[in-house]
């Protein structure tokens, strides 16, 4: 984001007013955002490194970390393929219902994660449409990783498409058409022409997808059953430890997720400087 | 008969061939979105209107809507004011740490909600960094009676969590509009003798209004659906600070699938209405664009 210098053009705005507004904004950001974030790190390390390091002797913690990585490892690629396809469909075509499709793509962001989890539960549960079918094949969906992947993929569905659509629209189809005229097939056009031109937008979408996938709590908590060493991801582990009054373990795990958030913000900032995208979730 | 006439009937029934991106988009949306939504709506429709209405409007549910929607609305409005202020400061002024504060705005999107709930619950508890100022027998706390002003595990705490998670929306919707706003118009207003106050309300504010309202609506929609942070900071007692998403989970835990489905359907419809409203607001904001 670029900001123009302002001192020249605001002779009428008194400097105390400017100072006051900056102070109020900074105080609000400090109180609402920075203080709670700092608290995670302080509580995690207030007794030294001991509680944090003891995490790594905790089988439930290790399992939660691995499961969280696994969830993201499956749902991020799924949504990347879908996001690229949907973005191409929307950005490269004019058709009836295009605006509707864009709105439909936003549904996962406006629906409560709990409702998302509930829908998966009702569909794949014992009394759902598909539950008995999978039960016949001895595949358990609910209270096991498949439903958690579905839930995670649901809540992170729109990110890639939303970041890629504006980039695709801006780049235009000229180069793709030129490549096709010169005899490139669809696959070659995608890898050699389209992908290089949308790479930063795509990466931005991937970062957002990954952060949400690793941090998702509501939808996963409905469908997973939250069983330690089985279906407990790291965000669920944080809540579970807290509910069992094991605040120390809770913060020791929370700080890992907070570090992920910090890395995400830094990566976003770097990409924004590179490309000047800035988007609302 | 010639081969061409033979193939004719079949071509009438041919599904128009779609390219792979189309097929993947349609299949994935159907599997992930349309089928689950339809399954829930059909399950709701089999309950019958009387059961649905009874479950949707029982006392606990009504109290949960009250806590959810009123608290979300207040949180979204607070962020409407402060989000606009923060956007203004970040776009118009230069000051140290500006880029840092700009990046920090997105923290609620990046921080997992259970971590947000955990830390907010402790910061606003009786011995937390902010909460201890409002505890019983403190100068600030005694303003609110002998109990002080408990924040965590009350409806106020739910509000704090909602303010946290819905904060970035207004800033991020107002920022681009403000960046593109024409400063010449403001200068013209000043030159014509308008006061600072008049310039703000008559010249700066009107074009920002659609984006502020969009941001408020997005934040409200997010706060209404929020579960992770609010479940941790609330005591989750009906009539006190129980919100609708937590009620759905409680129903599921008691194997009351009917109740969960009904509240879930109500919440789904409200989300869709909000999404429609947000689209209208965005269209209003773009009305002068080409």
PDB file of C-alpha atoms in Angstrom, chain A:
ATOM      1  CA  UNK A   1       0.000   0.000   0.000  1.00  0.00           C
ATOM      2  CA  UNK A   2       1.419   3.381  -0.889  1.00  0.00           C
ATOM      3  CA  UNK A   3       0.768   6.463   1.129  1.00  0.00           C
ATOM      4  CA  UNK A   4       1.315   9.891  -0.226  1.00  0.00           C
ATOM      5  CA  UNK A   5       3.149  12.463   1.858  1.00  0.00           C
ATOM      6  CA  UNK A   6       0.635  14.608   3.608  1.00  0.00           C
ATOM      7  CA  UNK A   7       2.382  17.526   5.233  1.00  0.00           C
ATOM      8  CA  UNK A   8       2.072  19.763   2.179  1.00  0.00           C
ATOM      9  CA  UNK A   9      -1.645  19.551   1.722  1.00  0.00           C
ATOM     10  CA  UNK A  10      -3.141  19.779   5.151  1.00  0.00           C
ATOM     11  CA  UNK A  11      -2.389  23.284   6.328  1.00  0.00           C
ATOM     12  CA  UNK A  12      -5.795  23.501   7.970  1.00  0.00           C
ATOM     13  CA  UNK A  13      -5.396  20.445  10.098  1.00  0.00           C
ATOM     14  CA  UNK A  14      -3.787  21.308  13.369  1.00  0.00           C
ATOM     15  CA  UNK A  15      -0.895  19.118  14.409  1.00  0.00           C
ATOM     16  CA  UNK A  16      -2.351  18.420  17.844  1.00  0.00           C
ATOM     17  CA  UNK A  17      -5.402  16.939  16.162  1.00  0.00           C
ATOM     18  CA  UNK A  18      -3.169  14.708  14.084  1.00  0.00           C
ATOM     19  CA  UNK A  19      -1.200  13.675  17.182  1.00  0.00           C
ATOM     20  CA  UNK A  20      -4.395  12.929  19.068  1.00  0.00           C
ATOM     21  CA  UNK A  21      -5.822  10.763  16.289  1.00  0.00           C
ATOM     22  CA  UNK A  22      -2.582   8.794  15.956  1.00  0.00           C
ATOM     23  CA  UNK A  23      -2.442   8.320  19.729  1.00  0.00           C
ATOM     24  CA  UNK A  24      -6.038   7.060  19.932  1.00  0.00           C
ATOM     25  CA  UNK A  25      -5.554   4.674  16.995  1.00  0.00           C
ATOM     26  CA  UNK A  26      -2.284   3.331  18.392  1.00  0.00           C
ATOM     27  CA  UNK A  27      -3.794   2.943  21.876  1.00  0.00           C
ATOM     28  CA  UNK A  28      -6.747   1.010  20.466  1.00  0.00           C
ATOM     29  CA  UNK A  29      -4.503  -1.302  18.456  1.00  0.00           C
ATOM     30  CA  UNK A  30      -2.313  -1.797  21.506  1.00  0.00           C
ATOM     31  CA  UNK A  31      -5.197  -2.592  23.843  1.00  0.00           C
ATOM     32  CA  UNK A  32      -7.248  -4.766  21.496  1.00  0.00           C
ATOM     33  CA  UNK A  33      -4.575  -6.588  19.508  1.00  0.00           C
ATOM     34  CA  UNK A  34      -1.029  -6.235  20.820  1.00  0.00           C
ATOM     35  CA  UNK A  35      -1.667  -6.779  24.505  1.00  0.00           C
ATOM     36  CA  UNK A  36      -3.462 -10.130  24.056  1.00  0.00           C
ATOM     37  CA  UNK A  37      -0.823 -11.267  21.549  1.00  0.00           C
ATOM     38  CA  UNK A  38       2.044 -10.310  23.882  1.00  0.00           C
ATOM     39  CA  UNK A  39       0.287 -12.116  26.716  1.00  0.00           C
ATOM     40  CA  UNK A  40       0.591 -15.448  24.860  1.00  0.00           C
ATOM     41  CA  UNK A  41       4.375 -15.154  24.699  1.00  0.00           C
ATOM     42  CA  UNK A  42       4.745 -13.838  28.256  1.00  0.00           C
ATOM     43  CA  UNK A  43       2.578 -16.581  29.768  1.00  0.00           C
ATOM     44  CA  UNK A  44       4.371 -19.247  27.742  1.00  0.00           C
ATOM     45  CA  UNK A  45       7.865 -18.209  28.823  1.00  0.00           C
ATOM     46  CA  UNK A  46       7.244 -16.602  32.233  1.00  0.00           C
ATOM     47  CA  UNK A  47       8.669 -19.672  33.946  1.00  0.00           C
ATOM     48  CA  UNK A  48      11.532 -20.011  31.515  1.00  0.00           C
ATOM     49  CA  UNK A  49      11.896 -22.487  28.708  1.00  0.00           C
ATOM     50  CA  UNK A  50      10.962 -25.474  30.881  1.00  0.00           C
ATOM     51  CA  UNK A  51       7.171 -25.660  30.199  1.00  0.00           C
ATOM     52  CA  UNK A  52       7.710 -25.061  26.496  1.00  0.00           C
ATOM     53  CA  UNK A  53      10.352 -27.764  26.192  1.00  0.00           C
ATOM     54  CA  UNK A  54       8.317 -30.240  28.228  1.00  0.00           C
ATOM     55  CA  UNK A  55       5.805 -30.094  25.350  1.00  0.00           C
ATOM     56  CA  UNK A  56       8.067 -32.319  23.363  1.00  0.00           C
ATOM     57  CA  UNK A  57       7.804 -35.119  25.933  1.00  0.00           C
ATOM     58  CA  UNK A  58       4.025 -34.953  25.695  1.00  0.00           C
ATOM     59  CA  UNK A  59       2.760 -37.563  23.255  1.00  0.00           C
ATOM     60  CA  UNK A  60      -0.591 -35.794  22.900  1.00  0.00           C
ATOM     61  CA  UNK A  61       1.141 -32.541  21.921  1.00  0.00           C
ATOM     62  CA  UNK A  62       3.389 -34.246  19.346  1.00  0.00           C
ATOM     63  CA  UNK A  63       0.402 -36.067  17.901  1.00  0.00           C
ATOM     64  CA  UNK A  64      -1.597 -32.827  17.728  1.00  0.00           C
ATOM     65  CA  UNK A  65       1.210 -31.063  15.867  1.00  0.00           C
ATOM     66  CA  UNK A  66       1.565 -33.901  13.356  1.00  0.00           C
ATOM     67  CA  UNK A  67      -2.185 -34.116  12.822  1.00  0.00           C
ATOM     68  CA  UNK A  68      -2.402 -30.348  12.292  1.00  0.00           C
ATOM     69  CA  UNK A  69       0.352 -30.533   9.666  1.00  0.00           C
ATOM     70  CA  UNK A  70      -1.400 -33.475   8.040  1.00  0.00           C
ATOM     71  CA  UNK A  71      -4.734 -31.602   7.879  1.00  0.00           C
ATOM     72  CA  UNK A  72      -3.101 -28.594   6.254  1.00  0.00           C
ATOM     73  CA  UNK A  73      -1.054 -30.882   3.978  1.00  0.00           C
ATOM     74  CA  UNK A  74      -4.233 -32.320   2.476  1.00  0.00           C
ATOM     75  CA  UNK A  75      -6.704 -29.451   2.542  1.00  0.00           C
ATOM     76  CA  UNK A  76      -4.326 -26.779   1.202  1.00  0.00           C
ATOM     77  CA  UNK A  77      -3.498 -28.670  -2.056  1.00  0.00           C
ATOM     78  CA  UNK A  78      -7.190 -29.576  -2.493  1.00  0.00           C
ATOM     79  CA  UNK A  79      -8.241 -25.958  -2.226  1.00  0.00           C
ATOM     80  CA  UNK A  80      -5.354 -24.803  -4.399  1.00  0.00           C
ATOM     81  CA  UNK A  81      -6.502 -26.986  -7.302  1.00  0.00           C
ATOM     82  CA  UNK A  82     -10.112 -25.942  -6.774  1.00  0.00           C
ATOM     83  CA  UNK A  83      -9.192 -22.282  -6.280  1.00  0.00           C
ATOM     84  CA  UNK A  84      -7.174 -22.136  -9.491  1.00  0.00           C
ATOM     85  CA  UNK A  85      -9.958 -23.807 -11.460  1.00  0.00           C
ATOM     86  CA  UNK A  86     -12.669 -21.590 -10.015  1.00  0.00           C
ATOM     87  CA  UNK A  87     -10.581 -18.456 -10.519  1.00  0.00           C
ATOM     88  CA  UNK A  88      -9.939 -19.342 -14.154  1.00  0.00           C
ATOM     89  CA  UNK A  89     -13.618 -20.108 -14.742  1.00  0.00           C
ATOM     90  CA  UNK A  90     -14.672 -16.789 -13.219  1.00  0.00           C
ATOM     91  CA  UNK A  91     -11.932 -14.549 -14.567  1.00  0.00           C
ATOM     92  CA  UNK A  92     -11.818 -15.883 -18.125  1.00  0.00           C
ATOM     93  CA  UNK A  93     -15.515 -16.269 -18.899  1.00  0.00           C
ATOM     94  CA  UNK A  94     -18.657 -14.221 -19.117  1.00  0.00           C
ATOM     95  CA  UNK A  95     -21.695 -16.350 -18.423  1.00  0.00           C
ATOM     96  CA  UNK A  96     -25.101 -16.120 -16.849  1.00  0.00           C
ATOM     97  CA  UNK A  97     -24.821 -16.609 -13.094  1.00  0.00           C
ATOM     98  CA  UNK A  98     -21.209 -15.425 -12.900  1.00  0.00           C
ATOM     99  CA  UNK A  99     -21.999 -12.897 -10.149  1.00  0.00           C
ATOM    100  CA  UNK A 100     -23.961 -15.605  -8.344  1.00  0.00           C
ATOM    101  CA  UNK A 101     -21.000 -17.974  -8.540  1.00  0.00           C
ATOM    102  CA  UNK A 102     -18.737 -15.318  -7.004  1.00  0.00           C
ATOM    103  CA  UNK A 103     -21.219 -14.912  -4.138  1.00  0.00           C
ATOM    104  CA  UNK A 104     -21.514 -18.670  -3.685  1.00  0.00           C
ATOM    105  CA  UNK A 105     -17.758 -18.815  -3.344  1.00  0.00           C
ATOM    106  CA  UNK A 106     -18.057 -16.494  -0.333  1.00  0.00           C
ATOM    107  CA  UNK A 107     -20.529 -18.708   1.527  1.00  0.00           C
ATOM    108  CA  UNK A 108     -17.880 -20.603   3.527  1.00  0.00           C
ATOM    109  CA  UNK A 109     -16.676 -17.274   4.976  1.00  0.00           C
ATOM    110  CA  UNK A 110     -20.097 -16.086   6.013  1.00  0.00           C
ATOM    111  CA  UNK A 111     -21.367 -19.357   7.463  1.00  0.00           C
ATOM    112  CA  UNK A 112     -20.386 -20.044  11.046  1.00  0.00           C
ATOM    113  CA  UNK A 113     -17.677 -22.736  11.269  1.00  0.00           C
ATOM    114  CA  UNK A 114     -19.936 -24.545  13.725  1.00  0.00           C
ATOM    115  CA  UNK A 115     -22.725 -24.682  11.140  1.00  0.00           C
ATOM    116  CA  UNK A 116     -20.193 -25.970   8.587  1.00  0.00           C
ATOM    117  CA  UNK A 117     -19.221 -28.746  10.975  1.00  0.00           C
ATOM    118  CA  UNK A 118     -22.867 -29.492  11.690  1.00  0.00           C
ATOM    119  CA  UNK A 119     -23.652 -29.887   7.991  1.00  0.00           C
ATOM    120  CA  UNK A 120     -20.811 -32.391   7.571  1.00  0.00           C
ATOM    121  CA  UNK A 121     -21.983 -34.192  10.702  1.00  0.00           C
ATOM    122  CA  UNK A 122     -25.548 -34.447   9.377  1.00  0.00           C
ATOM    123  CA  UNK A 123     -24.387 -35.679   5.978  1.00  0.00           C
ATOM    124  CA  UNK A 124     -21.811 -38.254   7.036  1.00  0.00           C
ATOM    125  CA  UNK A 125     -23.171 -39.146  10.490  1.00  0.00           C
ATOM    126  CA  UNK A 126     -24.883 -42.410  11.279  1.00  0.00           C
ATOM    127  CA  UNK A 127     -28.303 -41.057  10.293  1.00  0.00           C
ATOM    128  CA  UNK A 128     -27.048 -38.939   7.417  1.00  0.00           C
ATOM    129  CA  UNK A 129     -27.361 -39.634   3.695  1.00  0.00           C
ATOM    130  CA  UNK A 130     -23.839 -40.843   3.180  1.00  0.00           C
ATOM    131  CA  UNK A 131     -23.046 -42.156   6.664  1.00  0.00           C
ATOM    132  CA  UNK A 132     -24.558 -45.651   6.203  1.00  0.00           C
ATOM    133  CA  UNK A 133     -22.883 -45.954   2.803  1.00  0.00           C
ATOM    134  CA  UNK A 134     -19.408 -45.404   4.213  1.00  0.00           C
ATOM    135  CA  UNK A 135     -20.217 -47.531   7.262  1.00  0.00           C
ATOM    136  CA  UNK A 136     -20.924 -50.384   4.865  1.00  0.00           C
ATOM    137  CA  UNK A 137     -17.384 -50.060   3.536  1.00  0.00           C
ATOM    138  CA  UNK A 138     -16.067 -49.786   7.095  1.00  0.00           C
ATOM    139  CA  UNK A 139     -14.842 -46.254   6.519  1.00  0.00           C
ATOM    140  CA  UNK A 140     -15.382 -43.951   9.447  1.00  0.00           C
ATOM    141  CA  UNK A 141     -15.858 -40.328   8.442  1.00  0.00           C
ATOM    142  CA  UNK A 142     -17.177 -38.601  11.556  1.00  0.00           C
ATOM    143  CA  UNK A 143     -14.874 -38.465  14.603  1.00  0.00           C
ATOM    144  CA  UNK A 144     -11.932 -39.314  12.404  1.00  0.00           C
ATOM    145  CA  UNK A 145      -9.549 -37.454  10.060  1.00  0.00           C
ATOM    146  CA  UNK A 146     -11.679 -37.587   6.857  1.00  0.00           C
ATOM    147  CA  UNK A 147     -14.400 -35.407   8.359  1.00  0.00           C
ATOM    148  CA  UNK A 148     -11.784 -33.067   9.799  1.00  0.00           C
ATOM    149  CA  UNK A 149     -10.254 -32.659   6.348  1.00  0.00           C
ATOM    150  CA  UNK A 150     -13.710 -31.922   4.915  1.00  0.00           C
ATOM    151  CA  UNK A 151     -14.339 -29.346   7.634  1.00  0.00           C
ATOM    152  CA  UNK A 152     -10.948 -27.685   7.174  1.00  0.00           C
ATOM    153  CA  UNK A 153     -11.290 -27.652   3.392  1.00  0.00           C
ATOM    154  CA  UNK A 154     -14.777 -26.121   3.723  1.00  0.00           C
ATOM    155  CA  UNK A 155     -13.753 -23.149   5.849  1.00  0.00           C
ATOM    156  CA  UNK A 156     -10.640 -22.408   3.745  1.00  0.00           C
ATOM    157  CA  UNK A 157     -12.285 -22.935   0.354  1.00  0.00           C
ATOM    158  CA  UNK A 158     -12.468 -19.333  -0.967  1.00  0.00           C
ATOM    159  CA  UNK A 159      -8.986 -17.954  -0.159  1.00  0.00           C
ATOM    160  CA  UNK A 160      -7.026 -19.055  -3.259  1.00  0.00           C
ATOM    161  CA  UNK A 161      -9.768 -18.213  -5.731  1.00  0.00           C
ATOM    162  CA  UNK A 162     -10.352 -14.803  -4.164  1.00  0.00           C
ATOM    163  CA  UNK A 163      -6.684 -13.844  -4.366  1.00  0.00           C
ATOM    164  CA  UNK A 164      -6.141 -15.234  -7.868  1.00  0.00           C
ATOM    165  CA  UNK A 165      -9.268 -13.825  -9.601  1.00  0.00           C
ATOM    166  CA  UNK A 166      -8.176 -10.142  -9.509  1.00  0.00           C
ATOM    167  CA  UNK A 167      -4.647 -11.043 -10.648  1.00  0.00           C
ATOM    168  CA  UNK A 168      -5.963 -13.112 -13.559  1.00  0.00           C
ATOM    169  CA  UNK A 169      -8.303 -10.295 -14.562  1.00  0.00           C
ATOM    170  CA  UNK A 170      -5.514  -7.764 -14.465  1.00  0.00           C
ATOM    171  CA  UNK A 171      -3.064  -9.870 -16.454  1.00  0.00           C
ATOM    172  CA  UNK A 172      -5.636 -10.489 -19.191  1.00  0.00           C
ATOM    173  CA  UNK A 173      -5.813 -13.355 -21.633  1.00  0.00           C
ATOM    174  CA  UNK A 174      -3.597 -11.945 -24.403  1.00  0.00           C
ATOM    175  CA  UNK A 175      -0.450 -13.851 -23.535  1.00  0.00           C
ATOM    176  CA  UNK A 176      -2.365 -17.096 -23.082  1.00  0.00           C
ATOM    177  CA  UNK A 177      -3.978 -16.661 -26.485  1.00  0.00           C
ATOM    178  CA  UNK A 178      -0.642 -15.876 -28.081  1.00  0.00           C
ATOM    179  CA  UNK A 179       0.857 -19.041 -26.588  1.00  0.00           C
ATOM    180  CA  UNK A 180      -2.070 -21.067 -27.857  1.00  0.00           C
ATOM    181  CA  UNK A 181      -1.740 -19.594 -31.348  1.00  0.00           C
ATOM    182  CA  UNK A 182       1.907 -20.607 -31.301  1.00  0.00           C
ATOM    183  CA  UNK A 183       0.824 -24.182 -30.685  1.00  0.00           C
ATOM    184  CA  UNK A 184       1.048 -24.617 -26.907  1.00  0.00           C
ATOM    185  CA  UNK A 185      -1.451 -27.037 -25.389  1.00  0.00           C
ATOM    186  CA  UNK A 186      -3.617 -26.186 -22.331  1.00  0.00           C
ATOM    187  CA  UNK A 187      -1.178 -27.689 -19.903  1.00  0.00           C
ATOM    188  CA  UNK A 188       1.777 -25.819 -21.370  1.00  0.00           C
ATOM    189  CA  UNK A 189      -0.168 -22.551 -21.348  1.00  0.00           C
ATOM    190  CA  UNK A 190      -0.972 -23.043 -17.689  1.00  0.00           C
ATOM    191  CA  UNK A 191       2.557 -23.941 -16.559  1.00  0.00           C
ATOM    192  CA  UNK A 192       4.539 -21.583 -18.767  1.00  0.00           C
ATOM    193  CA  UNK A 193       2.259 -18.551 -19.098  1.00  0.00           C
ATOM    194  CA  UNK A 194      -0.585 -18.388 -16.572  1.00  0.00           C
ATOM    195  CA  UNK A 195       1.127 -19.731 -13.464  1.00  0.00           C
ATOM    196  CA  UNK A 196       4.203 -17.464 -13.653  1.00  0.00           C
ATOM    197  CA  UNK A 197       2.016 -14.386 -13.975  1.00  0.00           C
ATOM    198  CA  UNK A 198      -0.237 -15.222 -11.021  1.00  0.00           C
ATOM    199  CA  UNK A 199       2.421 -16.707  -8.725  1.00  0.00           C
ATOM    200  CA  UNK A 200       2.417 -13.960  -6.076  1.00  0.00           C
ATOM    201  CA  UNK A 201      -1.352 -13.817  -5.836  1.00  0.00           C
ATOM    202  CA  UNK A 202      -1.439 -17.591  -5.603  1.00  0.00           C
ATOM    203  CA  UNK A 203       1.221 -17.620  -2.900  1.00  0.00           C
ATOM    204  CA  UNK A 204      -0.731 -15.002  -0.942  1.00  0.00           C
ATOM    205  CA  UNK A 205      -3.821 -17.193  -1.161  1.00  0.00           C
ATOM    206  CA  UNK A 206      -1.807 -20.229  -0.084  1.00  0.00           C
ATOM    207  CA  UNK A 207      -0.471 -18.451   2.988  1.00  0.00           C
ATOM    208  CA  UNK A 208      -3.971 -17.411   4.059  1.00  0.00           C
ATOM    209  CA  UNK A 209      -5.345 -20.901   3.380  1.00  0.00           C
ATOM    210  CA  UNK A 210      -2.563 -22.523   5.365  1.00  0.00           C
ATOM    211  CA  UNK A 211      -2.891 -20.190   8.354  1.00  0.00           C
ATOM    212  CA  UNK A 212      -6.622 -20.795   8.574  1.00  0.00           C
ATOM    213  CA  UNK A 213      -6.259 -24.544   7.972  1.00  0.00           C
ATOM    214  CA  UNK A 214      -3.769 -24.938  10.799  1.00  0.00           C
ATOM    215  CA  UNK A 215      -5.729 -22.694  13.137  1.00  0.00           C
ATOM    216  CA  UNK A 216      -9.289 -23.841  12.429  1.00  0.00           C
ATOM    217  CA  UNK A 217     -11.142 -24.659  15.597  1.00  0.00           C
ATOM    218  CA  UNK A 218     -14.936 -24.443  15.352  1.00  0.00           C
ATOM    219  CA  UNK A 219     -15.676 -26.681  12.380  1.00  0.00           C
ATOM    220  CA  UNK A 220     -13.054 -29.246  13.338  1.00  0.00           C
ATOM    221  CA  UNK A 221     -14.203 -29.305  16.930  1.00  0.00           C
ATOM    222  CA  UNK A 222     -17.744 -30.310  15.879  1.00  0.00           C
ATOM    223  CA  UNK A 223     -16.764 -33.228  13.660  1.00  0.00           C
ATOM    224  CA  UNK A 224     -13.600 -34.514  15.357  1.00  0.00           C
ATOM    225  CA  UNK A 225     -14.923 -35.528  18.759  1.00  0.00           C
ATOM    226  CA  UNK A 226     -11.678 -34.039  20.132  1.00  0.00           C
ATOM    227  CA  UNK A 227     -10.067 -37.320  21.172  1.00  0.00           C
ATOM    228  CA  UNK A 228      -6.495 -36.881  22.441  1.00  0.00           C
ATOM    229  CA  UNK A 229      -3.927 -38.892  20.465  1.00  0.00           C
ATOM    230  CA  UNK A 230      -6.560 -39.563  17.809  1.00  0.00           C
ATOM    231  CA  UNK A 231      -8.449 -36.573  16.466  1.00  0.00           C
ATOM    232  CA  UNK A 232      -6.997 -33.665  18.414  1.00  0.00           C
ATOM    233  CA  UNK A 233      -5.357 -30.915  16.385  1.00  0.00           C
ATOM    234  CA  UNK A 234      -3.208 -28.223  17.974  1.00  0.00           C
ATOM    235  CA  UNK A 235      -5.994 -25.618  18.363  1.00  0.00           C
ATOM    236  CA  UNK A 236      -8.160 -28.306  20.006  1.00  0.00           C
ATOM    237  CA  UNK A 237      -5.247 -29.281  22.249  1.00  0.00           C
ATOM    238  CA  UNK A 238      -4.970 -25.655  23.440  1.00  0.00           C
ATOM    239  CA  UNK A 239      -8.622 -25.563  24.462  1.00  0.00           C
ATOM    240  CA  UNK A 240      -8.573 -29.035  25.990  1.00  0.00           C
ATOM    241  CA  UNK A 241      -5.526 -28.305  28.167  1.00  0.00           C
ATOM    242  CA  UNK A 242      -7.139 -25.037  29.274  1.00  0.00           C
ATOM    243  CA  UNK A 243     -10.416 -26.749  30.169  1.00  0.00           C
ATOM    244  CA  UNK A 244      -8.500 -29.260  32.282  1.00  0.00           C
ATOM    245  CA  UNK A 245      -6.868 -26.373  34.181  1.00  0.00           C
ATOM    246  CA  UNK A 246      -3.502 -27.231  32.666  1.00  0.00           C
ATOM    247  CA  UNK A 247      -2.894 -23.615  31.719  1.00  0.00           C
ATOM    248  CA  UNK A 248       0.849 -24.104  31.398  1.00  0.00           C
ATOM    249  CA  UNK A 249       0.531 -26.792  28.716  1.00  0.00           C
ATOM    250  CA  UNK A 250      -2.167 -24.737  27.026  1.00  0.00           C
ATOM    251  CA  UNK A 251       0.108 -21.698  26.647  1.00  0.00           C
ATOM    252  CA  UNK A 252       3.087 -23.828  25.680  1.00  0.00           C
ATOM    253  CA  UNK A 253       1.035 -25.109  22.726  1.00  0.00           C
ATOM    254  CA  UNK A 254      -0.631 -21.753  22.037  1.00  0.00           C
ATOM    255  CA  UNK A 255       2.742 -20.078  21.585  1.00  0.00           C
ATOM    256  CA  UNK A 256       3.488 -22.426  18.675  1.00  0.00           C
ATOM    257  CA  UNK A 257       0.293 -21.284  16.946  1.00  0.00           C
ATOM    258  CA  UNK A 258       1.030 -17.652  17.813  1.00  0.00           C
ATOM    259  CA  UNK A 259       4.453 -18.038  16.194  1.00  0.00           C
ATOM    260  CA  UNK A 260       2.693 -19.390  13.106  1.00  0.00           C
ATOM    261  CA  UNK A 261       0.498 -16.272  13.124  1.00  0.00           C
ATOM    262  CA  UNK A 262       3.553 -14.013  13.327  1.00  0.00           C
ATOM    263  CA  UNK A 263       5.219 -15.847  10.428  1.00  0.00           C
ATOM    264  CA  UNK A 264       1.991 -15.548   8.426  1.00  0.00           C
ATOM    265  CA  UNK A 265       1.803 -11.792   9.042  1.00  0.00           C
ATOM    266  CA  UNK A 266       5.450 -11.299   8.045  1.00  0.00           C
ATOM    267  CA  UNK A 267       4.991 -13.364   4.871  1.00  0.00           C
ATOM    268  CA  UNK A 268       1.857 -11.370   4.016  1.00  0.00           C
ATOM    269  CA  UNK A 269       3.675  -8.093   4.566  1.00  0.00           C
ATOM    270  CA  UNK A 270       6.558  -9.171   2.324  1.00  0.00           C
ATOM    271  CA  UNK A 271       4.147 -10.188  -0.429  1.00  0.00           C
ATOM    272  CA  UNK A 272       2.107  -7.014  -0.086  1.00  0.00           C
ATOM    273  CA  UNK A 273       5.216  -4.895  -0.545  1.00  0.00           C
ATOM    274  CA  UNK A 274       6.077  -6.930  -3.614  1.00  0.00           C
ATOM    275  CA  UNK A 275       2.684  -6.809  -5.245  1.00  0.00           C
ATOM    276  CA  UNK A 276       0.630  -4.150  -3.512  1.00  0.00           C
ATOM    277  CA  UNK A 277      -2.286  -6.457  -2.899  1.00  0.00           C
ATOM    278  CA  UNK A 278      -4.243  -5.884   0.227  1.00  0.00           C
ATOM    279  CA  UNK A 279      -7.407  -7.733   0.790  1.00  0.00           C
ATOM    280  CA  UNK A 280     -10.122  -8.250   3.298  1.00  0.00           C
ATOM    281  CA  UNK A 281     -10.517 -11.843   4.305  1.00  0.00           C
TER     282      UNK A 281
END
